[in-house]
Coordinates of C-alpha atoms in Angstrom, one line a residue:
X9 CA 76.8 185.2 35.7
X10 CA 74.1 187.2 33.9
X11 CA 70.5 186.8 33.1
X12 CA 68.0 188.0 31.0
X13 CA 64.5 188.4 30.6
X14 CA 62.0 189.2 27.6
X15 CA 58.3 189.0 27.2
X16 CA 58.5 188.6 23.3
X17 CA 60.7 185.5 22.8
X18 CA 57.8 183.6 21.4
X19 CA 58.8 183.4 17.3
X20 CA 58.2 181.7 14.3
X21 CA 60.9 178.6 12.9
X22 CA 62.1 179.7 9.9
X23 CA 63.5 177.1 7.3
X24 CA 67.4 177.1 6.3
X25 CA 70.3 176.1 7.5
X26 CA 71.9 177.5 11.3
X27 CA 74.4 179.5 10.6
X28 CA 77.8 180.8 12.6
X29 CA 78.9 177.2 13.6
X30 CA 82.6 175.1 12.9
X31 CA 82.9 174.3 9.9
X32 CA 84.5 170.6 10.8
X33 CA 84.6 166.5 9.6
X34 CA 81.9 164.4 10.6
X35 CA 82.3 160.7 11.0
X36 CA 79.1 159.2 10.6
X37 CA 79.0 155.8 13.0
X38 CA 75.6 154.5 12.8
X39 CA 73.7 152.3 10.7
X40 CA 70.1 154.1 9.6
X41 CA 68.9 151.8 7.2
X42 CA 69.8 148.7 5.2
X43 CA 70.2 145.2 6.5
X44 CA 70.1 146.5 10.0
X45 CA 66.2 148.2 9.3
X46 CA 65.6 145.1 6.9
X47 CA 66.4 142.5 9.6
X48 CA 64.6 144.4 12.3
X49 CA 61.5 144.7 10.3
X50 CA 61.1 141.4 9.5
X51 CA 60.7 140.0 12.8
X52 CA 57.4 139.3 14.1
X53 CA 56.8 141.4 17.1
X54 CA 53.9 141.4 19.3
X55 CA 52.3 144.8 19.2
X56 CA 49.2 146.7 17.8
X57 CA 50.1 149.6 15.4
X58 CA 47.6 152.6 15.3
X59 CA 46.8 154.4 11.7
X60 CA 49.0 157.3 12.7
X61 CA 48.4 161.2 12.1
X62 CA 50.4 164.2 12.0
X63 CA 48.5 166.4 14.4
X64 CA 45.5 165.7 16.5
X65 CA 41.2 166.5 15.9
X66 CA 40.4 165.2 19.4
X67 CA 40.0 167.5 22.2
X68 CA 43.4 169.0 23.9
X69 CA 43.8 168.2 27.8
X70 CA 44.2 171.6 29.3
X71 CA 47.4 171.2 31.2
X72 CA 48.8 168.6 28.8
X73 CA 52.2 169.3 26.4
X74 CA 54.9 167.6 25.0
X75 CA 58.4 170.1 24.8
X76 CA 60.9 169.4 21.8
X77 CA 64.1 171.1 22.1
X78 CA 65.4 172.6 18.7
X79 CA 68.6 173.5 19.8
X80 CA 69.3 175.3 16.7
X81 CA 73.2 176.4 16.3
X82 CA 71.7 179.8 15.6
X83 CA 69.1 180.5 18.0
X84 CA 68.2 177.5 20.6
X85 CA 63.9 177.0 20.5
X86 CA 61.7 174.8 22.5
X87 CA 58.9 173.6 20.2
X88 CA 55.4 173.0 22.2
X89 CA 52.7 170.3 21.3
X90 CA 49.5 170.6 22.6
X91 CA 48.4 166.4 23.7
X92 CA 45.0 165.0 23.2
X93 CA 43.8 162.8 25.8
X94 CA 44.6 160.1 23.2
X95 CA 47.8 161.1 22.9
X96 CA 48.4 163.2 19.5
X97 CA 50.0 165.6 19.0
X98 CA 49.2 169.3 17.5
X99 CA 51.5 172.5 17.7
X100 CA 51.2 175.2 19.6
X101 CA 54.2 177.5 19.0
X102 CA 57.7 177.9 19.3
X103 CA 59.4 180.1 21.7
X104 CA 63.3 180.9 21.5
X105 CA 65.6 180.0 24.7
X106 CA 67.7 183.5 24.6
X107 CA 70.7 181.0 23.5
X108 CA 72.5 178.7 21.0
X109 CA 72.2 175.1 20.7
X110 CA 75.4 173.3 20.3
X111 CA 76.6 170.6 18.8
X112 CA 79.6 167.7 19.9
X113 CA 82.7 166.4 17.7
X114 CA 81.3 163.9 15.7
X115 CA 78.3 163.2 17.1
X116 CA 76.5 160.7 14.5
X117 CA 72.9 161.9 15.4
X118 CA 72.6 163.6 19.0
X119 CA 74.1 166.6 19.0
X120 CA 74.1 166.8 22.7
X121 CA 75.0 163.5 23.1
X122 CA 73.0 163.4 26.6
X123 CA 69.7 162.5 28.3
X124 CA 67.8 165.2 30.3
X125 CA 68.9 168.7 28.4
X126 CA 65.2 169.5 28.7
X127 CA 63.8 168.7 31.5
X128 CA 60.0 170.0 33.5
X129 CA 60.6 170.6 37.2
X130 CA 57.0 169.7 38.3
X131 CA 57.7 171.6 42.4
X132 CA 58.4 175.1 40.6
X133 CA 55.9 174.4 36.9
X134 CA 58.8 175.4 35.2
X135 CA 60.9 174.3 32.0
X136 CA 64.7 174.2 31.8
X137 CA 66.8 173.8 29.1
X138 CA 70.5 174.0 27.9
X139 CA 71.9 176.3 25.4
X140 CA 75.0 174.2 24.8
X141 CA 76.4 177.0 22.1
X142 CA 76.1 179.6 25.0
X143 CA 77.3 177.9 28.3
X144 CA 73.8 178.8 29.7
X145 CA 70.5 178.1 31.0
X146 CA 67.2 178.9 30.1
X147 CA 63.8 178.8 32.6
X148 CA 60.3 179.8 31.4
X149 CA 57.2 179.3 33.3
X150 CA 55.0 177.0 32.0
X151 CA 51.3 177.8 31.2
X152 CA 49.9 175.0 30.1
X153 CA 50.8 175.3 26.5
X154 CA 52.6 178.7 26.7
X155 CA 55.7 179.8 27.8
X156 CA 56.1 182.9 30.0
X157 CA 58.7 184.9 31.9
X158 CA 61.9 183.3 30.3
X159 CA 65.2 183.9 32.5
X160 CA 68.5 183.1 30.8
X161 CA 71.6 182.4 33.7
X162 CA 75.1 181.1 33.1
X163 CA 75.6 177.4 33.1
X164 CA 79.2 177.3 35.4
X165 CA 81.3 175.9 33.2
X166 CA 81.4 174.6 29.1
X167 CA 78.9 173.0 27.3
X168 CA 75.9 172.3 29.3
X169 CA 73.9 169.0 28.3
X170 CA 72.0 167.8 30.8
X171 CA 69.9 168.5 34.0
X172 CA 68.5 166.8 37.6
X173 CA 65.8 168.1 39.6
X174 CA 64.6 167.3 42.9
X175 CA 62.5 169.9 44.4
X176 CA 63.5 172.7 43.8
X177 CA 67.2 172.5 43.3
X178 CA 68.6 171.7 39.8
X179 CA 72.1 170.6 39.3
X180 CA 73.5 171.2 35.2
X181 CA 76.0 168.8 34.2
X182 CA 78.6 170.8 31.9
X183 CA 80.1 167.8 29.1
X184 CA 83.5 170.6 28.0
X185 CA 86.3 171.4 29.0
X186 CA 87.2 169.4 32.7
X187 CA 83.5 169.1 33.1
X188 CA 81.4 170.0 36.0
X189 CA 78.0 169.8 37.7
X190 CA 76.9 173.2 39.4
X191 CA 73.6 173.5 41.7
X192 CA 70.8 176.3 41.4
X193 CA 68.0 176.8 43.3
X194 CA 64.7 177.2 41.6
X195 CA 62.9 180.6 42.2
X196 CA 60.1 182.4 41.2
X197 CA 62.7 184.6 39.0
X198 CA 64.2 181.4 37.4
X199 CA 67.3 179.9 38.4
X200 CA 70.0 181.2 41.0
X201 CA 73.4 179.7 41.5
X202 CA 74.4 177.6 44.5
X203 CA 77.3 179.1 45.9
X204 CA 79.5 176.2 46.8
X205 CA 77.9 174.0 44.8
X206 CA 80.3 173.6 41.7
X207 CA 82.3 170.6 41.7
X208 CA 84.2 169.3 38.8
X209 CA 84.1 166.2 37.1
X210 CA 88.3 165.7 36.6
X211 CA 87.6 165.1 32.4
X212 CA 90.4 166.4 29.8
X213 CA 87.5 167.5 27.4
X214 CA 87.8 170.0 24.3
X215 CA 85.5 173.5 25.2
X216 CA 83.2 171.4 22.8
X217 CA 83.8 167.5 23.5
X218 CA 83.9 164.6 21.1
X219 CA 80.7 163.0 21.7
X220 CA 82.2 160.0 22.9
X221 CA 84.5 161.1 25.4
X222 CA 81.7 163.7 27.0
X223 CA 79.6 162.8 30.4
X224 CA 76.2 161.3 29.4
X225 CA 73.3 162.6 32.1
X226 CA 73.3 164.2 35.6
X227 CA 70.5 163.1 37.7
X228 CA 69.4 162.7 41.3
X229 CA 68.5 159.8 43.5
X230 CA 65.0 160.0 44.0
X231 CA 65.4 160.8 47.6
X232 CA 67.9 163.3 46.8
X233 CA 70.5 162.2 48.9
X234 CA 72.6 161.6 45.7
X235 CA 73.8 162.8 42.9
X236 CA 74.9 160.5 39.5
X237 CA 76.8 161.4 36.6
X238 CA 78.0 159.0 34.2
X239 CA 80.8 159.1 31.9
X240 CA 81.1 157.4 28.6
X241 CA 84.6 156.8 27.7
X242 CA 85.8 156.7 31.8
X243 CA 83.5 153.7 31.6
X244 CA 82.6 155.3 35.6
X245 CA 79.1 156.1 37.4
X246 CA 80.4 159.2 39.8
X247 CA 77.9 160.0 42.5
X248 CA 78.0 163.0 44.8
X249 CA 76.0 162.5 48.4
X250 CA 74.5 165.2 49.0
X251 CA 73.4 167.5 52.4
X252 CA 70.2 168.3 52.9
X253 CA 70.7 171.9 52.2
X254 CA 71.4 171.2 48.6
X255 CA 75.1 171.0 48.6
X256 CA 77.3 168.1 47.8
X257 CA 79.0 166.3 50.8
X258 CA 82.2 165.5 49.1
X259 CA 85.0 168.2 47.3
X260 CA 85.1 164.9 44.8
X261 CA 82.7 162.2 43.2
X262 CA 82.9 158.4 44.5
X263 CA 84.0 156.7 41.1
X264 CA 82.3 153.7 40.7
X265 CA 83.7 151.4 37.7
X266 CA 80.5 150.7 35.0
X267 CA 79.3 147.2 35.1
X268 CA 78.5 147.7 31.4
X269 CA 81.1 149.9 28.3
X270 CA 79.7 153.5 27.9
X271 CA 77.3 154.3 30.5
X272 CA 74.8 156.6 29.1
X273 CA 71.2 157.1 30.5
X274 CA 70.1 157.2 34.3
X275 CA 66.5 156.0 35.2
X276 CA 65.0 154.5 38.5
X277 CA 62.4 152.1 39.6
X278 CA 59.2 153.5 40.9
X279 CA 60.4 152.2 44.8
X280 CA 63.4 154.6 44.0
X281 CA 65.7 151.8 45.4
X282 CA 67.1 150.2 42.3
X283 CA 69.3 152.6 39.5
X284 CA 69.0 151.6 35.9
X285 CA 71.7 152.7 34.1
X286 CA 72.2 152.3 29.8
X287 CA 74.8 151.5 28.5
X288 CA 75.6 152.0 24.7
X289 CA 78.7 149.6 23.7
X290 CA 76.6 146.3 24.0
X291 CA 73.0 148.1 24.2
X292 CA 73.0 146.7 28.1
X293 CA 71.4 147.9 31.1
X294 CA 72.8 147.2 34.6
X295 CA 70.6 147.4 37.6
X296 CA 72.2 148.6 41.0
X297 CA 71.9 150.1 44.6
X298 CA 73.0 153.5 45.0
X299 CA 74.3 153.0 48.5
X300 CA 74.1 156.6 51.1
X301 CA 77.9 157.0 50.8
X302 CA 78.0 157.2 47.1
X303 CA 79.2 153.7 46.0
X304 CA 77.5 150.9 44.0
X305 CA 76.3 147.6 44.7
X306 CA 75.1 145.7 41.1
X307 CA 71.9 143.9 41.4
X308 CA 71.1 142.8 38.0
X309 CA 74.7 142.4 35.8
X310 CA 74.2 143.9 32.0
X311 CA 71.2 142.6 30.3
X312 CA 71.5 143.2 26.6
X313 CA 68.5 143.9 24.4
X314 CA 70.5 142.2 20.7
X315 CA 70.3 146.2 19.3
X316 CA 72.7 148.5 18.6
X317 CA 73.6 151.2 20.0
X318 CA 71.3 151.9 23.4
X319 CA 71.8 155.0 24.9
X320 CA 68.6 156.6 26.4
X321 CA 66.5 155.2 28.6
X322 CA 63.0 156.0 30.5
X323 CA 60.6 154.6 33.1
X324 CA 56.4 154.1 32.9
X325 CA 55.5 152.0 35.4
X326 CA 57.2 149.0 35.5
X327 CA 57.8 149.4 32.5
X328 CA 61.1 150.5 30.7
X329 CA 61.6 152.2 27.0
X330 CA 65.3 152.4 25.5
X331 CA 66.1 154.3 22.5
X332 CA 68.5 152.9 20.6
X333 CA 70.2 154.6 17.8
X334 CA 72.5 152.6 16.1
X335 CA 69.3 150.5 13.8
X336 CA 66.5 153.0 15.3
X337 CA 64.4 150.9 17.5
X338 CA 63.0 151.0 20.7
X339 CA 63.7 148.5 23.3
X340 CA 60.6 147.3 26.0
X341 CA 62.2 146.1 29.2
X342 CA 59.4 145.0 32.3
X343 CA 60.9 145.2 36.4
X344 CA 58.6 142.0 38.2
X345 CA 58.3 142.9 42.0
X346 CA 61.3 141.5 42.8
X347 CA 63.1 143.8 41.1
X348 CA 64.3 141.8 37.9
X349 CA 64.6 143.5 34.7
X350 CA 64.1 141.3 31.3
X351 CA 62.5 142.5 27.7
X352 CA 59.4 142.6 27.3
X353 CA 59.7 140.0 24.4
X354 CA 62.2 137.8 23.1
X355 CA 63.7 140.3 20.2
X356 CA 64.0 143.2 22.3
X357 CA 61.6 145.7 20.0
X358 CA 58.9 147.4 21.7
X359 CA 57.1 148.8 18.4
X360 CA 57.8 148.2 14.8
X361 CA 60.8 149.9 13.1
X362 CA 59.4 152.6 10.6
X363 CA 61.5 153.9 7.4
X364 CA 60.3 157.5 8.2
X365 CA 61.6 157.5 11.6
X366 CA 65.4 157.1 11.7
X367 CA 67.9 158.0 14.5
X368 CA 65.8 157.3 17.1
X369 CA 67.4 159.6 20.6
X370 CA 66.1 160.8 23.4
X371 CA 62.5 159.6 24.9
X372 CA 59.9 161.3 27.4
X373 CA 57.2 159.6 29.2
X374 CA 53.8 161.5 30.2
X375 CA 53.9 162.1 34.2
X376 CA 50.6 159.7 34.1
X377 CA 53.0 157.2 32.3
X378 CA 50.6 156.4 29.8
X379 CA 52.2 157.7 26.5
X380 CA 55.9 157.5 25.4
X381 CA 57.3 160.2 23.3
X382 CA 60.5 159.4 20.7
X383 CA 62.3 161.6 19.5
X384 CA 63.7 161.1 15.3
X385 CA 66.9 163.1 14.6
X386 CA 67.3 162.2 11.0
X387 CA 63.9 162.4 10.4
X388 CA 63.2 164.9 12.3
X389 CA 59.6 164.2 13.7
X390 CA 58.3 163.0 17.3
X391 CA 56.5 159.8 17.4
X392 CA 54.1 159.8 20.2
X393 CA 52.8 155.7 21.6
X394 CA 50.2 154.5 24.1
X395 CA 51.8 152.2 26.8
X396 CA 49.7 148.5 26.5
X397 CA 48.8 146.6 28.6
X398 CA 51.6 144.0 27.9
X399 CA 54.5 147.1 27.7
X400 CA 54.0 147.1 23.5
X401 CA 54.0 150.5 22.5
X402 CA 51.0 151.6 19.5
X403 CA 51.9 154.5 17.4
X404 CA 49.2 157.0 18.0
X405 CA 50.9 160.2 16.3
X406 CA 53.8 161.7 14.2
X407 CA 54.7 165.2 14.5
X408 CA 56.9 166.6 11.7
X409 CA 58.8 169.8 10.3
X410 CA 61.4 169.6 13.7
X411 CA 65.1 170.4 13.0
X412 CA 66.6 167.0 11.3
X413 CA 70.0 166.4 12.1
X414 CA 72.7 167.4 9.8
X415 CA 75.3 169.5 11.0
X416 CA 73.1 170.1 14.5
X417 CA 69.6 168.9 15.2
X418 CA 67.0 168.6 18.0
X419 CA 67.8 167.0 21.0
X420 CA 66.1 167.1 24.7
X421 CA 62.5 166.4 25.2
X422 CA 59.8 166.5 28.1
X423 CA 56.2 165.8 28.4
X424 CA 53.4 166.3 30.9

């Protein structure tokens, strides 16, 4: 393990290419334009669109900030937006994460092929992210828009990609290698490592895995008394229970066979009782019970939103946003109180398609569940929406200049 702390990480992004990574093939496996934008344009969806702007005149909310992880091969940054009450968007700085991004075999437009690399522990007011290049971790504490008192720790294993929080204990999920989730506890001098708390996840992964074969997102139950990975090409949702002292119960996962092919994203119901889980071969998500002993009972089989390619997934409200990357849409899905899950209308498109914003990945939703934050790899911008009424999403801003995809791009973001 070692860590590292500086006062003066806070930089400029300069333009160019990263330098220092593989030189490798990529196959390119999705669809950014075309018939697939051309028929998804043309349908007549029910929402009201917003003129748009690049960064916001209205007045800034104090403690509100959208994070965008660069994760530059090169040097790893976390860009920071300052949010208007209404929801734009204007920067306020870039601070660098002490590590490397990374990027997986042929990933066709997340690098980290994950949901949750960045994620804002609200207990501790800090921000975590993964330096995939570096096998580590970075904390800062967060000051409303600024970043302070950044702590760099080893991740426990290859690859980090994703994070869970409850409390104050975070688990990282490593995607290389075997793969592995190993527990910190969150302190007022960043992160400190679990002892006992690594467990692997039994994969034959590369040091850097091919996208498709790495695990997707760690995340807890919202109780806490689990802990859920899922793993793409396994087609499995592996759950640790956990002890109350932060420690998983069991030397191995409970493998529960996916309802759906390629389970991706995790996200939960507001009652915390029902598991959402994406899953990207048929753009489904499966609804189950996440039972104390680790094994799953399905309560909705895979509903399919007629996309392509869903693989990240958020709640606000009752209210669900998927991102989905194969034709760059974003998918509306509405829990009643019975716990049902359907679209939110009958094409499965939340907000018109836009030209400018291709490869459409990860997704944040403000903690007052309000706006919905989408992140563009090709494009590289964020596209911020208001939630309505009726679960449409209005565009309300457009933030640009972020790392576009190419050899490595953004990935991981988090709002508040």
């Amino acid at each position: 393990m070692h860590s590292s702390h500086r006062d003066d990480d806070r930089t400029s992004r300069t333009a160019g290419t990263p330098g220092g990574h593989r030189a490798k093939s990529r196959t390119r496996r999705i669809m950014i334009g075309g018939g697939a934008l051309a028929a998804a344009t043309a349908v007549t969806v029910a929402v009201t669109v917003a003129s748009a702007s690049q960064y916001s005149e209205s007045a800034v909310g104090a403690d509100h900030a959208v994070f965008v992880q660069g994760n530059e091969l090169d040097g790893n940054t976390i860009h920071v937006f300052a949010r208007g009450d209404d929801g734009k968007l204007s920067p306020s700085g870039t601070y660098r994460t002490g590590g490397k991004g990374g990027d997986q075999v042929d990933a066709p437009t997340d690098s980290l092929a994950s949901q949750g690399s960045l994620i804002y522990a609200e207990a501790s007011g800090r921000l975590l992210a993964v330096n995939a290049g570096s096998g580590t971790v970075t904390s800062f504490r967060v000051e409303g828009q600024q970043l302070t008192d950044r702590r760099v720790v080893d991740s426990g294993g290859e690859f980090p990609a994703s994070i869970a929080v409850h409390g104050r204990i975070a688990y990282v999920m490593n995607a290389g290698g075997g793969g592995s989730v190993q527990g910190f506890r969150i302190t007022g001098k960043g992160l400190k490592p679990l002892q006992g708390s690594h467990r692997s996840l039994g994969l034959d992964n590369e040091d850097i895995p091919l996208f498709s074969s790495s695990p997707g997102e760690v995340e807890f139950t919202p109780d806490g008394r689990n802990l859920v990975v899922t793993t793409k090409s396994n087609n499995t949702v592996e759950v640790f229970p956990m002890k109350r002292n932060g420690l998983p119960a069991v030397a191995e996962p409970v493998v529960n066979k996916s309802a759906g092919g390629v389970p991706f994203a995790i996200s939960f119901d507001g009652t915390g009782k029902r598991m959402l889980v994406a899953e990207a071969e048929k753009s489904t998500v499966t609804t189950y019970q996440v039972k104390h002993d680790g094994k799953l009972k399905v309560l909705q089989q895979p509903l399919a939103n007629g996309q392509e390619t869903l693989c990240w997934l958020e709640r606000a409200g009752n209210y669900f946003y998927g991102g989905n990357t194969g034709n760059s849409t974003v998918t509306g899905y509405r829990m009643d109180k019975r716990g049902t899950l359907s679209l939110t209308n009958e094409v499965g498109i939340a907000t018109p398609p836009s030209a400018t914003s291709q490869g459409v990945i990860d997704l944040a939703v403000t903690q007052d569940e309000k706006f919905v934050y989408v992140q563009n790899a090709v494009s590289g911008t964020v596209d911020g929406f208001r939630v309505e009424a009726n679960g449409a999403l209005t565009k309300v801003t457009t933030a640009e200049g972020l790392p576009a995809f190419d050899e490595s791009g953004m990935e991981g973001i988090a709002a508040f």
